[in-house]
Amino acid sequence: MSDVGSRLHDVRARIATAAERAGRDPAAITLIAVSKKKPAEALRAAFDAGQRAFGENYLQEAREKQNALADLAIEWHFVGPLQSNKTKEAAGYFDWIHTIDRLKVARRLADQRPGDRGPLNVCLQVNLSGETTKSGVAPADLPALADGVAALPGLALRGLMALPAPAEAEAEQRAPFRRLRELRDSLNDRGLALDTLSMGMTADLEAAVLEGATHLRIGTAIFGAR
Ligand SMILES: *Cc1c(COP(=O)(O)O)cnc(C)c1O
């Protein structure tokens, strides 16, 4: 087995163990292999080991890998910051965008989504306090943004994403993930139907699974250090 293949195997085992602790079905958790700064061959090795969903942060880098891997049936997730002048490529070449934090970007994606590709799956990135980036909508502004995005044709609003600051202890890691789940639940109580929580990375995937993550975004544990 390739290094990437054996590391993927270990990550799947971590997910299965955490799912068992949480009393959840591991099949309800999608592993996204975040491959920023890694060459196309590393993604191909992961694909050969059964991985199908890949996440990229930079559009130009992603386009190069998409061209090199056009023979593979990959589900492409965009997980990086998205500027409004880059939406056309994002809308055309990805299946999911995880990082919408303003209506302007969502409107452009909706307008630019090619009709033959079906709705673009999107998540709203929420800035819980203490994030490492400034991206993300404030929780207070989330309901209005969610209503606006849900009304756009061409987009399927699937859920919420967060990138909390690193924390050591599991209890500390769980707190922001729980908050994200509660925000999702309160939007659903207001009439939306969000099925996705995109949360959890290499260092905190167990905490994310325990709090209901449906999509884990894992880079280092699969591909090694960047
Ligand atoms: C890089 C990145 C990840 C993966 O992080 P690891 O700690 O390497 O698993 C997940 N989500 C986003 C948004 C990233 O930029």
Coordinates of C-alpha atoms and ligand atoms in Angstrom, one line a residue:
M1 CA 0.0 0.0 0.0
S2 CA 1.2 3.6 -0.7
D3 CA 2.0 5.8 2.3
V4 CA -1.1 7.8 1.4
G5 CA -3.1 4.6 1.3
S6 CA -1.9 3.5 4.7
R7 CA -2.5 6.9 6.3
L8 CA -6.0 7.0 4.8
H9 CA -6.6 3.6 6.3
D10 CA -5.6 5.0 9.7
V11 CA -7.8 8.1 9.3
R12 CA -10.8 5.9 8.5
A13 CA -10.1 3.8 11.6
R14 CA -10.0 7.1 13.7
I15 CA -13.4 8.1 12.2
A16 CA -14.9 4.6 12.9
T17 CA -13.7 4.7 16.5
A18 CA -15.1 8.2 17.1
A19 CA -18.4 7.3 15.4
E20 CA -18.7 4.3 17.7
R21 CA -18.1 6.5 20.7
A22 CA -20.8 8.9 19.4
G23 CA -23.3 6.1 18.6
R24 CA -23.2 7.3 15.0
D25 CA -23.0 5.4 11.7
P26 CA -19.6 6.1 10.2
A27 CA -21.2 5.9 6.7
A28 CA -23.0 9.1 7.5
I29 CA -19.6 10.9 7.7
T30 CA -17.9 12.0 4.5
L31 CA -14.1 12.3 4.5
I32 CA -12.8 15.1 2.4
A33 CA -9.1 14.8 1.7
V34 CA -7.7 18.3 1.7
S35 CA -4.9 18.3 -0.8
K36 CA -3.6 21.9 -0.9
K37 CA 0.1 22.1 -1.7
K38 CA 0.2 18.4 -2.6
P39 CA 0.9 17.2 -6.1
A40 CA -1.6 15.4 -8.4
E41 CA 0.2 12.1 -7.8
A42 CA -0.7 12.2 -4.1
L43 CA -4.3 12.7 -4.9
R44 CA -4.2 9.8 -7.4
A45 CA -2.7 7.6 -4.8
A46 CA -5.5 8.5 -2.4
F47 CA -8.1 7.9 -5.2
D48 CA -6.5 4.4 -5.8
A49 CA -7.0 3.8 -2.1
G50 CA -10.7 4.5 -2.4
Q51 CA -10.9 8.3 -1.6
R52 CA -13.4 10.2 -3.8
A53 CA -13.9 13.7 -2.2
F54 CA -11.0 16.1 -2.4
G55 CA -10.8 19.7 -1.0
E56 CA -8.7 22.5 -2.4
N57 CA -8.0 26.0 -1.2
Y58 CA -6.5 27.8 -4.1
L59 CA -8.3 28.0 -7.5
Q60 CA -5.4 28.0 -9.8
E61 CA -3.6 25.2 -8.0
A62 CA -6.9 23.2 -8.0
R63 CA -7.5 23.7 -11.8
E64 CA -4.0 22.3 -12.5
K65 CA -4.8 19.2 -10.5
Q66 CA -8.3 18.9 -12.0
N67 CA -6.8 18.9 -15.5
A68 CA -4.1 16.3 -14.5
L69 CA -6.8 14.1 -12.9
A70 CA -9.6 14.5 -15.4
D71 CA -9.8 10.7 -15.9
L72 CA -10.9 10.2 -12.3
A73 CA -14.5 10.6 -11.0
I74 CA -13.5 13.0 -8.1
E75 CA -16.0 15.1 -6.1
W76 CA -14.3 18.5 -5.8
H77 CA -14.8 20.7 -2.7
F78 CA -13.6 24.2 -2.5
V79 CA -12.6 25.0 1.1
G80 CA -10.4 28.2 0.7
P81 CA -11.4 31.8 0.9
L82 CA -13.3 32.9 -2.2
Q83 CA -13.0 36.3 -3.6
S84 CA -15.9 37.6 -5.7
N85 CA -13.7 38.0 -8.8
K86 CA -12.9 34.2 -8.7
T87 CA -16.5 32.9 -8.5
K88 CA -16.8 31.9 -12.2
E89 CA -14.1 29.2 -12.0
A90 CA -15.4 28.1 -8.6
A91 CA -18.9 27.8 -9.9
G92 CA -17.8 25.9 -13.0
Y93 CA -15.3 23.4 -11.6
F94 CA -16.4 22.4 -8.1
D95 CA -19.2 20.3 -6.7
W96 CA -19.2 22.0 -3.3
I97 CA -18.2 25.4 -1.9
H98 CA -17.7 25.4 1.9
T99 CA -16.7 29.1 2.5
I100 CA -19.6 31.4 1.6
D101 CA -19.7 34.3 4.0
R102 CA -21.5 37.0 2.1
L103 CA -24.5 37.3 -0.2
K104 CA -22.6 39.0 -3.0
V105 CA -20.4 35.9 -3.5
A106 CA -23.4 33.6 -3.4
R107 CA -25.3 35.7 -6.0
R108 CA -22.3 35.5 -8.4
L109 CA -21.9 31.8 -7.9
A110 CA -25.7 31.3 -8.6
D111 CA -25.5 33.4 -11.8
Q112 CA -22.3 31.7 -13.0
R113 CA -23.2 28.0 -12.2
P114 CA -23.4 26.2 -15.6
G115 CA -27.0 25.1 -16.1
D116 CA -25.9 21.5 -17.1
R117 CA -24.1 20.9 -13.9
G118 CA -27.0 21.0 -11.5
P119 CA -27.2 23.0 -8.3
L120 CA -23.9 23.9 -6.6
N121 CA -23.8 22.6 -3.0
V122 CA -22.8 25.3 -0.6
C123 CA -22.1 25.8 3.0
L124 CA -22.0 29.1 5.0
Q125 CA -18.7 29.6 6.8
V126 CA -19.5 30.9 10.3
N127 CA -17.0 32.9 12.4
L128 CA -17.4 31.6 15.9
S129 CA -15.3 33.6 18.3
G130 CA -11.5 33.1 18.2
E131 CA -11.2 31.9 14.7
T132 CA -7.7 31.9 13.1
T133 CA -9.1 33.7 10.1
K134 CA -11.3 36.7 9.7
S135 CA -13.5 34.9 7.2
G136 CA -16.9 33.8 8.1
V137 CA -20.3 35.4 8.9
A138 CA -21.0 36.4 12.4
P139 CA -23.6 34.3 14.1
A140 CA -25.9 37.3 14.5
D141 CA -25.9 37.8 10.7
L142 CA -26.3 34.1 9.9
P143 CA -30.1 33.9 9.6
A144 CA -30.3 36.7 7.1
L145 CA -27.5 35.3 5.0
A146 CA -29.0 31.8 5.1
D147 CA -32.4 33.0 4.0
G148 CA -30.8 35.0 1.1
V149 CA -28.7 32.1 -0.1
A150 CA -31.5 29.6 0.3
A151 CA -33.6 31.7 -2.1
L152 CA -31.0 31.6 -4.9
P153 CA -31.6 29.3 -7.9
G154 CA -28.6 27.4 -8.9
L155 CA -27.4 26.8 -5.4
A156 CA -28.3 24.1 -2.9
L157 CA -27.7 25.5 0.6
R158 CA -26.5 22.4 2.5
G159 CA -25.2 23.6 5.8
L160 CA -22.5 25.3 7.9
M161 CA -18.8 25.2 8.0
A162 CA -16.3 26.4 10.7
L163 CA -12.6 26.6 11.2
P164 CA -12.2 27.1 15.0
A165 CA -8.8 28.0 16.5
P166 CA -6.8 25.0 17.6
A167 CA -7.3 23.7 21.1
E168 CA -5.7 20.9 23.0
A169 CA -8.3 19.4 25.2
E170 CA -11.2 17.5 23.7
A171 CA -13.8 19.5 25.7
E172 CA -12.4 22.7 24.4
Q173 CA -12.4 21.4 20.9
R174 CA -16.0 20.3 21.2
A175 CA -17.4 23.7 22.3
P176 CA -17.3 25.5 19.0
F177 CA -18.4 22.5 17.1
R178 CA -21.4 22.2 19.4
R179 CA -22.2 25.8 18.8
L180 CA -22.1 25.3 15.1
R181 CA -24.5 22.4 15.4
E182 CA -26.8 24.5 17.5
L183 CA -26.8 27.3 14.9
R184 CA -27.6 24.7 12.2
D185 CA -30.5 23.3 14.3
S186 CA -31.9 26.8 15.0
L187 CA -31.9 27.6 11.3
N188 CA -33.7 24.3 10.6
D189 CA -36.3 25.3 13.3
R190 CA -36.9 28.4 11.3
G191 CA -37.8 26.3 8.3
L192 CA -34.5 25.6 6.5
A193 CA -33.4 22.0 5.8
L194 CA -29.7 22.0 6.4
D195 CA -28.1 18.5 6.5
T196 CA -24.4 19.4 6.6
L197 CA -21.9 20.3 9.3
S198 CA -18.4 20.7 7.7
M199 CA -16.1 20.7 10.7
G200 CA -13.1 18.8 12.0
M201 CA -9.5 18.6 10.8
T202 CA -6.5 16.4 11.6
A203 CA -6.1 17.5 15.2
D204 CA -9.8 17.6 16.2
L205 CA -11.7 15.1 14.1
E206 CA -12.9 13.1 17.1
A207 CA -14.4 16.1 18.7
A208 CA -16.1 17.0 15.5
V209 CA -17.6 13.6 15.0
L210 CA -18.8 13.6 18.6
E211 CA -20.7 16.9 17.9
G212 CA -22.3 15.7 14.7
A213 CA -19.9 16.5 11.8
T214 CA -21.1 15.2 8.5
H215 CA -18.0 16.3 6.5
L216 CA -14.5 16.2 7.9
R217 CA -11.8 18.1 6.1
I218 CA -8.5 16.2 6.7
G219 CA -5.2 17.1 5.1
T220 CA -2.1 16.4 7.2
A221 CA -3.2 13.0 8.5
I222 CA -3.6 11.8 4.9
F223 CA -0.9 13.5 2.9
G224 CA 1.7 14.3 5.6
A225 CA 2.9 17.8 6.7
R226 CA 2.7 20.7 4.3
Ligands
LIG1 C1 -5.9 22.9 5.3 C2 -7.3 22.9 5.7 C3 -7.8 21.7 6.3 C4 -7.0 20.5 6.6 O1 -6.2 20.7 7.8 P1 -5.3 19.6 8.4 O2 -5.0 20.1 9.8 O3 -4.1 19.5 7.6 O4 -6.1 18.3 8.5 C5 -9.2 21.7 6.6 N1 -10.0 22.8 6.3 C6 -9.5 23.9 5.7 C7 -10.4 25.0 5.5 C8 -8.1 24.0 5.4 O5 -7.6 25.1 4.9

